[in-house]
Every structure is written in structure tokens, then in C-alpha cells.
Amino acid sequence: MSPNDVQNFLYRDCGLKGLSGVSNDMRELQASDDPNASFAVEYFVYRAALNVGMLAAALQGVDGFVFTAGIGENSDSIRARIAERLGWLGIALDPAENARHASKISRPGTTPVYVVPTDEELMIAQHTLALLWSKRPSTQAKERAS
């Protein structure tokens, strides 16, 4: 395979689509009756909780938990399934707050859980501009060189 073909394969045909054979889109997977789609969703939830557990162990606990980005911001059912696996960290969602996509979705008296919107494209653009500006010769350096 050419480098472009490898990149296309990795970006478009692996991950959730590779597991399900259906799609990389969580919404499509959750709507599908295909058992492979259900497997991909369950695997996603399992891996998310597994990684949270590893981070919690490394940090010796958590003070709070944040869901963000596409799935974290938009899928109340995925948030609920992940949170259910994290009960051992004191995480318990308020089903009503989770369903209405509130910013704080945890039950009172439990580890705080939040949903925080993100704009990944904006952050990439801002970081790119900051990097470009930091590499740009300053006006003073240009004047000294003259």
C-alpha cells in the first residue's frame, strides 16, 4: 500500500468501523441492529472505562470527571454506560441531568461529572497561529539586520 492508502485505511476503515464493519459514527452504530455494531459500542465503552481506571490509578484517585468532544458531549447513553463502569470511583450520574445534557450531570454527593463543549478545530487553528507567530522574525530583529 502507498502511504496515502495506509493513511486512508487507518483513518477511515479501522477503529469503530473496523470492529463493526458498519461505521465509525457512534450514532449509526447505536441505531444499528447488527451485532457487530453492538460489539463495537460495548468495546468503546469498555476501553474508555479501562483507560479512566488506569489514569485514576496513576493519579491515586480523581477529583472529578469530564466528558467532552463529539461522543462525550452528545451521547447521554454512552456517558451513562461509561459512568456505570466507574461507580467504584464514586461516579454516579443524575439520569435527568444527563438526558437533558446539563453541564453538571452527577448526582449530589458523588464525584462531580461535567459535560464540557469543545471546538477542536478552533483550538488547532489557534495553536497553529501561535506557532507561526512565534517562528516569525520580530520587527526589531529585522531592523537590527538592516
mmCIF file of C-alpha atoms in Angstrom:
data_model
loop_
_atom_site.group_PDB
_atom_site.id
_atom_site.type_symbol
_atom_site.label_atom_id
_atom_site.label_comp_id
_atom_site.label_asym_id
_atom_site.label_seq_id
_atom_site.Cartn_x
_atom_site.Cartn_y
_atom_site.Cartn_z
ATOM 1 C CA MET A 1 0.000 0.000 0.000
ATOM 2 C CA SER A 2 1.124 3.526 -0.666
ATOM 3 C CA PRO A 3 1.476 5.907 2.295
ATOM 4 C CA ASN A 4 -1.770 7.618 1.203
ATOM 5 C CA ASP A 5 -3.578 4.277 1.056
ATOM 6 C CA VAL A 6 -2.299 3.352 4.526
ATOM 7 C CA GLN A 7 -3.417 6.715 5.894
ATOM 8 C CA ASN A 8 -6.870 6.366 4.317
ATOM 9 C CA PHE A 9 -7.165 2.813 5.631
ATOM 10 C CA LEU A 10 -6.212 3.795 9.182
ATOM 11 C CA TYR A 11 -8.403 6.916 9.253
ATOM 12 C CA ARG A 12 -11.472 5.505 7.529
ATOM 13 C CA ASP A 13 -11.586 1.727 7.916
ATOM 14 C CA CYS A 14 -10.153 0.984 11.363
ATOM 15 C CA GLY A 15 -11.357 1.761 14.868
ATOM 16 C CA LEU A 16 -15.114 1.505 15.302
ATOM 17 C CA LYS A 17 -15.646 0.728 11.630
ATOM 18 C CA GLY A 18 -13.021 -1.989 11.712
ATOM 19 C CA LEU A 19 -14.699 -3.585 14.721
ATOM 20 C CA SER A 20 -18.244 -3.212 13.464
ATOM 21 C CA GLY A 21 -17.952 -3.405 9.702
ATOM 22 C CA VAL A 22 -20.730 -0.792 9.793
ATOM 23 C CA SER A 23 -19.467 2.710 10.543
ATOM 24 C CA ASN A 24 -17.102 4.943 12.514
ATOM 25 C CA ASP A 25 -20.086 7.047 13.572
ATOM 26 C CA MET A 26 -21.319 6.196 17.073
ATOM 27 C CA ARG A 27 -24.836 7.401 16.192
ATOM 28 C CA GLU A 28 -25.063 4.896 13.338
ATOM 29 C CA LEU A 29 -23.664 2.116 15.497
ATOM 30 C CA GLN A 30 -26.163 2.752 18.274
ATOM 31 C CA ALA A 31 -29.036 2.787 15.772
ATOM 32 C CA SER A 32 -27.907 -0.429 14.070
ATOM 33 C CA ASP A 33 -29.337 -3.891 14.758
ATOM 34 C CA ASP A 34 -26.084 -5.506 13.597
ATOM 35 C CA PRO A 35 -24.488 -7.476 16.461
ATOM 36 C CA ASN A 36 -21.070 -6.285 15.290
ATOM 37 C CA ALA A 37 -22.213 -2.686 15.784
ATOM 38 C CA SER A 38 -23.273 -3.543 19.334
ATOM 39 C CA PHE A 39 -19.900 -5.180 19.898
ATOM 40 C CA ALA A 40 -18.069 -2.041 18.703
ATOM 41 C CA VAL A 41 -20.134 0.179 21.037
ATOM 42 C CA GLU A 42 -19.538 -2.133 24.007
ATOM 43 C CA TYR A 43 -15.817 -2.268 23.194
ATOM 44 C CA PHE A 44 -15.676 1.545 23.054
ATOM 45 C CA VAL A 45 -17.348 1.822 26.475
ATOM 46 C CA TYR A 46 -15.069 -0.863 27.916
ATOM 47 C CA ARG A 47 -11.897 0.789 26.587
ATOM 48 C CA ALA A 48 -12.954 4.248 27.763
ATOM 49 C CA ALA A 49 -13.606 2.937 31.294
ATOM 50 C CA LEU A 50 -10.392 0.900 31.239
ATOM 51 C CA ASN A 51 -8.327 3.969 30.360
ATOM 52 C CA VAL A 52 -10.072 6.070 33.015
ATOM 53 C CA GLY A 53 -9.235 3.344 35.522
ATOM 54 C CA MET A 54 -5.571 3.402 34.537
ATOM 55 C CA LEU A 55 -5.439 7.185 34.852
ATOM 56 C CA ALA A 56 -7.257 7.092 38.194
ATOM 57 C CA ALA A 57 -4.718 4.556 39.475
ATOM 58 C CA ALA A 58 -1.807 6.702 38.274
ATOM 59 C CA LEU A 59 -3.344 9.800 39.887
ATOM 60 C CA GLN A 60 -4.356 7.860 43.027
ATOM 61 C CA GLY A 61 -7.982 8.880 42.564
ATOM 62 C CA VAL A 62 -9.939 11.588 40.784
ATOM 63 C CA ASP A 63 -11.486 14.846 41.966
ATOM 64 C CA GLY A 64 -13.936 14.976 39.077
ATOM 65 C CA PHE A 65 -14.578 13.675 35.591
ATOM 66 C CA VAL A 66 -15.263 15.492 32.313
ATOM 67 C CA PHE A 67 -16.956 14.241 29.150
ATOM 68 C CA THR A 68 -16.102 16.289 26.071
ATOM 69 C CA ALA A 69 -15.785 16.158 22.269
ATOM 70 C CA GLY A 70 -18.289 14.569 19.910
ATOM 71 C CA ILE A 71 -19.405 11.441 21.743
ATOM 72 C CA GLY A 72 -18.813 12.833 25.241
ATOM 73 C CA GLU A 73 -20.835 15.959 24.527
ATOM 74 C CA ASN A 74 -23.660 14.389 22.562
ATOM 75 C CA SER A 75 -24.358 10.828 23.679
ATOM 76 C CA ASP A 76 -26.149 10.602 27.002
ATOM 77 C CA SER A 77 -26.393 6.825 26.660
ATOM 78 C CA ILE A 78 -22.644 6.384 26.154
ATOM 79 C CA ARG A 79 -21.946 8.713 29.091
ATOM 80 C CA ALA A 80 -24.302 6.632 31.242
ATOM 81 C CA ARG A 81 -22.692 3.356 30.192
ATOM 82 C CA ILE A 82 -19.171 4.623 30.875
ATOM 83 C CA ALA A 83 -20.198 6.165 34.205
ATOM 84 C CA GLU A 84 -21.837 2.896 35.260
ATOM 85 C CA ARG A 85 -18.457 1.180 34.916
ATOM 86 C CA LEU A 86 -16.840 3.942 37.001
ATOM 87 C CA GLY A 87 -19.033 3.610 40.062
ATOM 88 C CA TRP A 88 -16.024 2.390 42.033
ATOM 89 C CA LEU A 89 -14.618 5.943 41.651
ATOM 90 C CA GLY A 90 -17.717 7.398 43.294
ATOM 91 C CA ILE A 91 -19.202 8.372 39.931
ATOM 92 C CA ALA A 92 -22.988 8.276 39.665
ATOM 93 C CA LEU A 93 -24.948 10.223 37.068
ATOM 94 C CA ASP A 94 -28.212 12.014 37.605
ATOM 95 C CA PRO A 95 -30.242 10.435 34.774
ATOM 96 C CA ALA A 96 -32.420 13.522 34.251
ATOM 97 C CA GLU A 97 -29.468 15.920 34.091
ATOM 98 C CA ASN A 98 -27.594 13.552 31.788
ATOM 99 C CA ALA A 99 -30.613 13.216 29.479
ATOM 100 C CA ARG A 100 -31.002 16.987 29.196
ATOM 101 C CA HIS A 101 -27.248 17.374 28.502
ATOM 102 C CA ALA A 102 -26.683 19.634 31.514
ATOM 103 C CA SER A 103 -23.185 20.879 32.222
ATOM 104 C CA LYS A 104 -23.074 19.007 35.563
ATOM 105 C CA ILE A 105 -24.579 15.538 35.288
ATOM 106 C CA SER A 106 -23.532 13.813 38.524
ATOM 107 C CA ARG A 107 -25.781 13.047 41.466
ATOM 108 C CA PRO A 108 -25.357 15.254 44.539
ATOM 109 C CA GLY A 109 -22.776 13.893 46.954
ATOM 110 C CA THR A 110 -20.887 11.898 44.320
ATOM 111 C CA THR A 111 -17.736 12.586 42.329
ATOM 112 C CA PRO A 112 -18.547 15.613 40.135
ATOM 113 C CA VAL A 113 -19.091 14.798 36.459
ATOM 114 C CA TYR A 114 -19.320 17.506 33.817
ATOM 115 C CA VAL A 115 -20.017 17.828 30.111
ATOM 116 C CA VAL A 116 -17.735 20.463 28.597
ATOM 117 C CA PRO A 117 -18.211 21.585 24.979
ATOM 118 C CA THR A 118 -15.105 21.801 22.858
ATOM 119 C CA ASP A 119 -14.186 23.206 19.480
ATOM 120 C CA GLU A 120 -11.233 21.096 18.377
ATOM 121 C CA GLU A 121 -10.877 22.824 15.019
ATOM 122 C CA LEU A 122 -10.695 26.240 16.673
ATOM 123 C CA MET A 123 -8.033 25.043 19.123
ATOM 124 C CA ILE A 124 -5.948 23.584 16.280
ATOM 125 C CA ALA A 125 -6.218 26.862 14.371
ATOM 126 C CA GLN A 126 -5.262 28.918 17.448
ATOM 127 C CA HIS A 127 -2.262 26.705 18.219
ATOM 128 C CA THR A 128 -1.159 26.807 14.584
ATOM 129 C CA LEU A 129 -1.331 30.610 14.515
ATOM 130 C CA ALA A 130 0.565 30.866 17.808
ATOM 131 C CA LEU A 131 3.285 28.591 16.446
ATOM 132 C CA LEU A 132 3.517 30.534 13.194
ATOM 133 C CA TRP A 133 3.722 33.868 15.039
ATOM 134 C CA SER A 134 6.414 32.528 17.373
ATOM 135 C CA LYS A 135 8.544 31.491 14.372
ATOM 136 C CA ARG A 136 8.112 34.846 12.631
ATOM 137 C CA PRO A 137 11.131 37.161 12.913
ATOM 138 C CA SER A 138 10.352 40.128 15.119
ATOM 139 C CA THR A 139 10.296 43.682 13.757
ATOM 140 C CA GLN A 140 13.269 44.571 15.994
ATOM 141 C CA ALA A 141 15.337 41.712 14.563
ATOM 142 C CA LYS A 142 14.553 42.910 11.035
ATOM 143 C CA GLU A 143 15.529 46.489 11.975
ATOM 144 C CA ARG A 144 18.832 45.325 13.530
ATOM 145 C CA ALA A 145 19.650 43.352 10.413
ATOM 146 C CA SER A 146 19.196 46.470 8.205
#
